[in-house]
Amino acid sequence: MKPSGSWRTPGTPGTPGASSTPGSVAEAVAVQEELRPLVDLVGPGPSAPATVAGLDVAYAEGGDLLAAAVTVLDARTLAVVDSAVGVGRPAFDYVPGLFALRELPALLGALDRLTTLPDLLVCDGHGLAHPRRFGLACHLGVVTGLPSIGVGKTPLVGTWDPPSAERGSWSSLRDGGDVVGRVLRTRDGVKPVFVSVGHRMSLENATAQVLALTPRYRLPETTRTADRLCRDALAEAEQAG
DNA sequence: GCGACAG
DNA sequence: ATCTTGTCGC
């Protein structure tokens, strides 16, 4: 039972603390500050990725059991072409801003079990739209070396003006003088999502990719398929033991 | 000091 | 995240 530590194609070999879990809040913050400079903000990322991965985690009632899932979709048809899921334990208590430490080991474990190496990771949470500009999407991107973006359902930091009601409209998400993301309307008249860059992606491209992944629903198909997979896996795990 | 706070 | 009752609309 290897924990989660290695990655097939490390973007930055020898990255310290990349996938080991800190033992305290102070250590967790230190890990984020240490890895933050490794984020590639130049991008621009693939304009026409062949495959896009969605990542999500589901928790059992007690919060002591979780299932992490990754689904890989054909970017053109949005069909699932590969997937991996695994159950485990949260690696850290939930603390806003340190959320990534909680799910990272389980997600890396699932990524390791993929047969396909996706061209882009779409994370359920924020990237740069984070107090220290190092949310889950940045962390996963740096550790895997893959282009990544974050799509959050609710804000963590920042202020914004409401985008107009039509799908495709957006407004800048600003925090501390920085544009850290976009508030993007993916469906007409429906609550927007919060898009931010994770790693090796431009904000413009991240926006385009999210729109390509939302032909019908508010959330990206990647997120929806991963959500279903980890929920099902969690239900099975709870029945089994 | 008080509220807010990804999932 | 997860739980929950009810409501509106396709």
GROMACS .gro file of C-alpha atoms (C1' of nucleotides) in nm:
model
  258
    1MET     CA    1   0.000   0.000   0.000
    2LYS     CA    2   0.207   0.286  -0.116
    3PRO     CA    3   0.064   0.609   0.023
    4SER     CA    4   0.052   0.891  -0.222
    5GLY     CA    5   0.377   1.048  -0.295
    6SER     CA    6   0.508   0.982  -0.637
    7TRP     CA    7   0.385   1.101  -0.966
    8ARG     CA    8   0.460   0.960  -1.307
    9THR     CA    9   0.564   1.284  -1.466
   10PRO     CA   10   0.680   1.525  -1.200
   11GLY     CA   11   0.672   1.876  -1.336
   12THR     CA   12   0.938   1.974  -1.090
   13PRO     CA   13   1.150   1.680  -0.978
   14GLY     CA   14   1.257   1.695  -0.621
   15THR     CA   15   0.985   1.933  -0.518
   16PRO     CA   16   1.005   1.932  -0.136
   17GLY     CA   17   0.690   1.867   0.058
   18ALA     CA   18   0.501   1.829  -0.262
   19SER     CA   19   0.286   1.542  -0.152
   20SER     CA   20   0.364   1.474   0.211
   21THR     CA   21   0.103   1.590   0.455
   22PRO     CA   22   0.199   1.861   0.706
   23GLY     CA   23   0.137   1.795   1.071
   24SER     CA   24   0.007   2.135   1.167
   25VAL     CA   25  -0.156   2.447   1.030
   26ALA     CA   26   0.174   2.632   1.045
   27GLU     CA   27   0.347   2.357   0.848
   28ALA     CA   28   0.066   2.351   0.595
   29VAL     CA   29   0.097   2.722   0.535
   30ALA     CA   30   0.472   2.683   0.504
   31VAL     CA   31   0.426   2.413   0.240
   32GLN     CA   32   0.198   2.641   0.041
   33GLU     CA   33   0.438   2.933   0.059
   34GLU     CA   34   0.723   2.706  -0.044
   35LEU     CA   35   0.541   2.569  -0.348
   36ARG     CA   36   0.370   2.888  -0.455
   37PRO     CA   37   0.670   3.022  -0.648
   38LEU     CA   38   0.665   2.709  -0.862
   39VAL     CA   39   0.330   2.795  -1.016
   40ASP     CA   40   0.360   2.868  -1.388
   41LEU     CA   41   0.149   3.174  -1.459
   42VAL     CA   42   0.269   3.216  -1.814
   43GLY     CA   43   0.054   2.942  -1.957
   44PRO     CA   44  -0.119   2.972  -2.189
   45GLY     CA   45  -0.206   2.603  -2.180
   46PRO     CA   46  -0.356   2.387  -2.454
   47SER     CA   47  -0.609   2.569  -2.670
   48ALA     CA   48  -0.755   2.244  -2.793
   49PRO     CA   49  -0.685   1.975  -2.533
   50ALA     CA   50  -0.764   1.622  -2.646
   51THR     CA   51  -0.854   1.508  -2.298
   52VAL     CA   52  -0.966   1.692  -1.986
   53ALA     CA   53  -0.979   1.545  -1.637
   54GLY     CA   54  -1.223   1.623  -1.361
   55LEU     CA   55  -1.141   1.562  -0.995
   56ASP     CA   56  -1.374   1.543  -0.700
   57VAL     CA   57  -1.405   1.396  -0.352
   58ALA     CA   58  -1.706   1.274  -0.156
   59TYR     CA   59  -1.720   1.235   0.222
   60ALA     CA   60  -1.905   0.997   0.450
   61GLU     CA   61  -2.120   1.135   0.728
   62GLY     CA   62  -1.864   1.110   1.000
   63GLY     CA   63  -1.614   1.281   0.775
   64ASP     CA   64  -1.358   1.012   0.846
   65LEU     CA   65  -1.399   0.832   0.517
   66LEU     CA   66  -1.374   0.970   0.167
   67ALA     CA   67  -1.369   0.865  -0.196
   68ALA     CA   68  -1.160   1.049  -0.452
   69ALA     CA   69  -1.234   1.024  -0.821
   70VAL     CA   70  -1.080   1.136  -1.146
   71THR     CA   71  -1.259   1.111  -1.478
   72VAL     CA   72  -1.094   1.177  -1.810
   73LEU     CA   73  -1.317   1.310  -2.085
   74ASP     CA   74  -1.270   1.338  -2.456
   75ALA     CA   75  -1.264   1.716  -2.485
   76ARG     CA   76  -1.461   1.712  -2.808
   77THR     CA   77  -1.740   1.466  -2.729
   78LEU     CA   78  -1.727   1.499  -2.348
   79ALA     CA   79  -1.744   1.123  -2.324
   80VAL     CA   80  -1.561   0.958  -2.035
   81VAL     CA   81  -1.261   0.772  -2.173
   82ASP     CA   82  -1.084   0.683  -1.850
   83SER     CA   83  -1.139   0.704  -1.477
   84ALA     CA   84  -1.001   0.605  -1.141
   85VAL     CA   85  -1.140   0.614  -0.791
   86GLY     CA   86  -1.024   0.518  -0.446
   87VAL     CA   87  -1.136   0.541  -0.086
   88GLY     CA   88  -0.926   0.676   0.194
   89ARG     CA   89  -0.906   0.912   0.489
   90PRO     CA   90  -0.892   1.289   0.488
   91ALA     CA   91  -0.529   1.385   0.527
   92PHE     CA   92  -0.597   1.707   0.716
   93ASP     CA   93  -0.874   1.881   0.903
   94TYR     CA   94  -1.081   2.113   0.695
   95VAL     CA   95  -0.953   2.466   0.727
   96PRO     CA   96  -1.048   2.730   0.470
   97GLY     CA   97  -0.733   2.805   0.275
   98LEU     CA   98  -0.579   2.468   0.360
   99PHE     CA   99  -0.843   2.264   0.190
  100ALA     CA  100  -0.597   2.119  -0.061
  101LEU     CA  101  -0.398   1.939   0.207
  102ARG     CA  102  -0.711   1.748   0.296
  103GLU     CA  103  -0.783   1.600  -0.045
  104LEU     CA  104  -0.448   1.605  -0.219
  105PRO     CA  105  -0.315   1.259  -0.122
  106ALA     CA  106  -0.637   1.086  -0.221
  107LEU     CA  107  -0.658   1.274  -0.550
  108LEU     CA  108  -0.296   1.201  -0.636
  109GLY     CA  109  -0.361   0.838  -0.562
  110ALA     CA  110  -0.649   0.833  -0.807
  111LEU     CA  111  -0.447   1.019  -1.070
  112ASP     CA  112  -0.175   0.759  -1.037
  113ARG     CA  113  -0.420   0.487  -1.129
  114LEU     CA  114  -0.520   0.647  -1.457
  115THR     CA  115  -0.427   0.483  -1.782
  116THR     CA  116  -0.441   0.810  -1.969
  117LEU     CA  117  -0.243   1.123  -1.895
  118PRO     CA  118  -0.490   1.411  -1.934
  119ASP     CA  119  -0.401   1.739  -2.103
  120LEU     CA  120  -0.574   1.949  -1.840
  121LEU     CA  121  -0.697   1.910  -1.482
  122VAL     CA  122  -1.024   2.075  -1.382
  123CYS     CA  123  -1.040   2.096  -1.005
  124ASP     CA  124  -1.337   2.132  -0.776
  125GLY     CA  125  -1.214   2.436  -0.586
  126HIS     CA  126  -0.997   2.741  -0.646
  127GLY     CA  127  -0.655   2.799  -0.791
  128LEU     CA  128  -0.511   3.149  -0.761
  129ALA     CA  129  -0.833   3.273  -0.603
  130HIS     CA  130  -0.691   3.188  -0.265
  131PRO     CA  131  -0.554   3.390   0.030
  132ARG     CA  132  -0.196   3.289  -0.053
  133ARG     CA  133  -0.262   3.242  -0.423
  134PHE     CA  134  -0.214   2.868  -0.391
  135GLY     CA  135  -0.542   2.683  -0.389
  136LEU     CA  136  -0.604   2.318  -0.472
  137ALA     CA  137  -0.576   2.370  -0.848
  138CYS     CA  138  -0.232   2.532  -0.811
  139HIS     CA  139  -0.115   2.261  -0.575
  140LEU     CA  140  -0.229   1.977  -0.801
  141GLY     CA  141  -0.080   2.149  -1.102
  142VAL     CA  142   0.260   2.201  -0.944
  143VAL     CA  143   0.279   1.850  -0.804
  144THR     CA  144   0.174   1.680  -1.127
  145GLY     CA  145   0.326   1.927  -1.368
  146LEU     CA  146   0.002   1.930  -1.564
  147PRO     CA  147  -0.195   2.235  -1.674
  148SER     CA  148  -0.474   2.294  -1.423
  149ILE     CA  149  -0.760   2.526  -1.345
  150GLY     CA  150  -0.997   2.568  -1.054
  151VAL     CA  151  -1.373   2.594  -1.079
  152GLY     CA  152  -1.538   2.684  -0.751
  153LYS     CA  153  -1.909   2.695  -0.675
  154THR     CA  154  -1.874   2.957  -0.403
  155PRO     CA  155  -1.612   3.226  -0.338
  156LEU     CA  156  -1.322   3.199  -0.098
  157VAL     CA  157  -1.167   3.540  -0.148
  158GLY     CA  158  -1.228   3.848  -0.358
  159THR     CA  159  -1.490   4.096  -0.470
  160TRP     CA  160  -1.672   4.119  -0.800
  161ASP     CA  161  -1.955   4.275  -0.988
  162PRO     CA  162  -2.232   4.043  -1.096
  163PRO     CA  163  -2.182   3.935  -1.458
  164SER     CA  164  -2.478   3.986  -1.689
  165ALA     CA  165  -2.733   3.708  -1.715
  166GLU     CA  166  -2.624   3.548  -2.039
  167ARG     CA  167  -2.405   3.241  -2.053
  168GLY     CA  168  -2.048   3.342  -2.136
  169SER     CA  169  -2.055   3.674  -1.956
  170TRP     CA  170  -1.806   3.726  -1.679
  171SER     CA  171  -1.655   3.978  -1.443
  172SER     CA  172  -1.315   3.998  -1.281
  173LEU     CA  173  -1.264   3.849  -0.937
  174ARG     CA  174  -1.031   4.084  -0.751
  175ASP     CA  175  -0.848   4.040  -0.426
  176GLY     CA  176  -0.583   4.258  -0.271
  177GLY     CA  177  -0.532   4.450  -0.592
  178ASP     CA  178  -0.492   4.135  -0.801
  179VAL     CA  179  -0.724   3.987  -1.058
  180VAL     CA  180  -0.733   3.634  -0.919
  181GLY     CA  181  -1.004   3.486  -1.137
  182ARG     CA  182  -1.335   3.535  -1.311
  183VAL     CA  183  -1.695   3.506  -1.206
  184LEU     CA  184  -1.834   3.324  -1.506
  185ARG     CA  185  -2.191   3.264  -1.609
  186THR     CA  186  -2.209   2.916  -1.759
  187ARG     CA  187  -2.589   2.910  -1.798
  188ASP     CA  188  -2.838   3.186  -1.871
  189GLY     CA  189  -2.980   3.328  -1.551
  190VAL     CA  190  -2.806   3.074  -1.330
  191LYS     CA  191  -2.566   3.146  -1.045
  192PRO     CA  192  -2.214   3.187  -1.184
  193VAL     CA  193  -1.904   2.982  -1.106
  194PHE     CA  194  -1.563   3.105  -0.993
  195VAL     CA  195  -1.287   3.027  -1.239
  196SER     CA  196  -0.920   3.068  -1.158
  197VAL     CA  197  -0.587   2.960  -1.298
  198GLY     CA  198  -0.409   2.669  -1.138
  199HIS     CA  199  -0.088   2.602  -1.328
  200ARG     CA  200   0.039   2.650  -1.684
  201MET     CA  201  -0.288   2.811  -1.795
  202SER     CA  202  -0.399   3.163  -1.880
  203LEU     CA  203  -0.718   3.299  -1.732
  204GLU     CA  204  -0.852   3.356  -2.082
  205ASN     CA  205  -0.794   2.995  -2.178
  206ALA     CA  206  -0.933   2.870  -1.849
  207THR     CA  207  -1.253   3.060  -1.921
  208ALA     CA  208  -1.277   2.914  -2.270
  209GLN     CA  209  -1.222   2.560  -2.144
  210VAL     CA  210  -1.490   2.594  -1.877
  211LEU     CA  211  -1.739   2.718  -2.133
  212ALA     CA  212  -1.653   2.425  -2.357
  213LEU     CA  213  -1.725   2.192  -2.067
  214THR     CA  214  -2.062   2.344  -1.982
  215PRO     CA  215  -2.286   2.293  -2.286
  216ARG     CA  216  -2.581   2.206  -2.066
  217TYR     CA  217  -2.525   2.245  -1.694
  218ARG     CA  218  -2.382   2.503  -1.460
  219LEU     CA  219  -2.087   2.287  -1.357
  220PRO     CA  220  -1.831   2.140  -1.598
  221GLU     CA  221  -1.903   1.789  -1.724
  222THR     CA  222  -1.568   1.690  -1.578
  223THR     CA  223  -1.681   1.787  -1.230
  224ARG     CA  224  -2.017   1.621  -1.274
  225THR     CA  225  -1.878   1.287  -1.389
  226ALA     CA  226  -1.614   1.283  -1.116
  227ASP     CA  227  -1.876   1.374  -0.858
  228ARG     CA  228  -2.095   1.085  -0.959
  229LEU     CA  229  -1.807   0.841  -0.958
  230CYS     CA  230  -1.681   0.926  -0.610
  231ARG     CA  231  -2.031   0.929  -0.466
  232ASP     CA  232  -2.101   0.585  -0.604
  233ALA     CA  233  -1.766   0.456  -0.480
  234LEU     CA  234  -1.831   0.597  -0.135
  235ALA     CA  235  -2.172   0.434  -0.119
  236GLU     CA  236  -2.021   0.099  -0.210
  237ALA     CA  237  -1.745   0.138   0.046
  238GLU     CA  238  -1.997   0.217   0.317
  239GLN     CA  239  -2.200  -0.091   0.234
  240ALA     CA  240  -1.895  -0.314   0.222
  241GLY     CA  241  -1.744  -0.212   0.546
  242DG     C1'  242  -1.338   4.291   1.849
  243DC     C1'  243  -1.657   4.062   1.495
  244DG     C1'  244  -1.787   3.812   1.096
  245DA     C1'  245  -1.630   3.528   0.677
  246DC     C1'  246  -1.434   3.128   0.538
  247DA     C1'  247  -1.305   2.642  -0.148
  248DG     C1'  248  -1.489   2.135   0.007
  249DA     C1'  249  -1.849   1.833   0.240
  250DT     C1'  250  -2.339   1.629   0.428
  251DC     C1'  251  -2.834   1.654   0.600
  252DT     C1'  252  -3.306   1.827   0.505
  253DT     C1'  253  -3.846   2.009   0.363
  254DG     C1'  254  -4.058   2.231   0.043
  255DT     C1'  255  -4.122   2.472  -0.407
  256DC     C1'  256  -4.095   2.586  -0.889
  257DG     C1'  257  -4.036   2.456  -1.367
  258DC     C1'  258  -3.927   2.175  -1.785
   0.00000   0.00000   0.00000
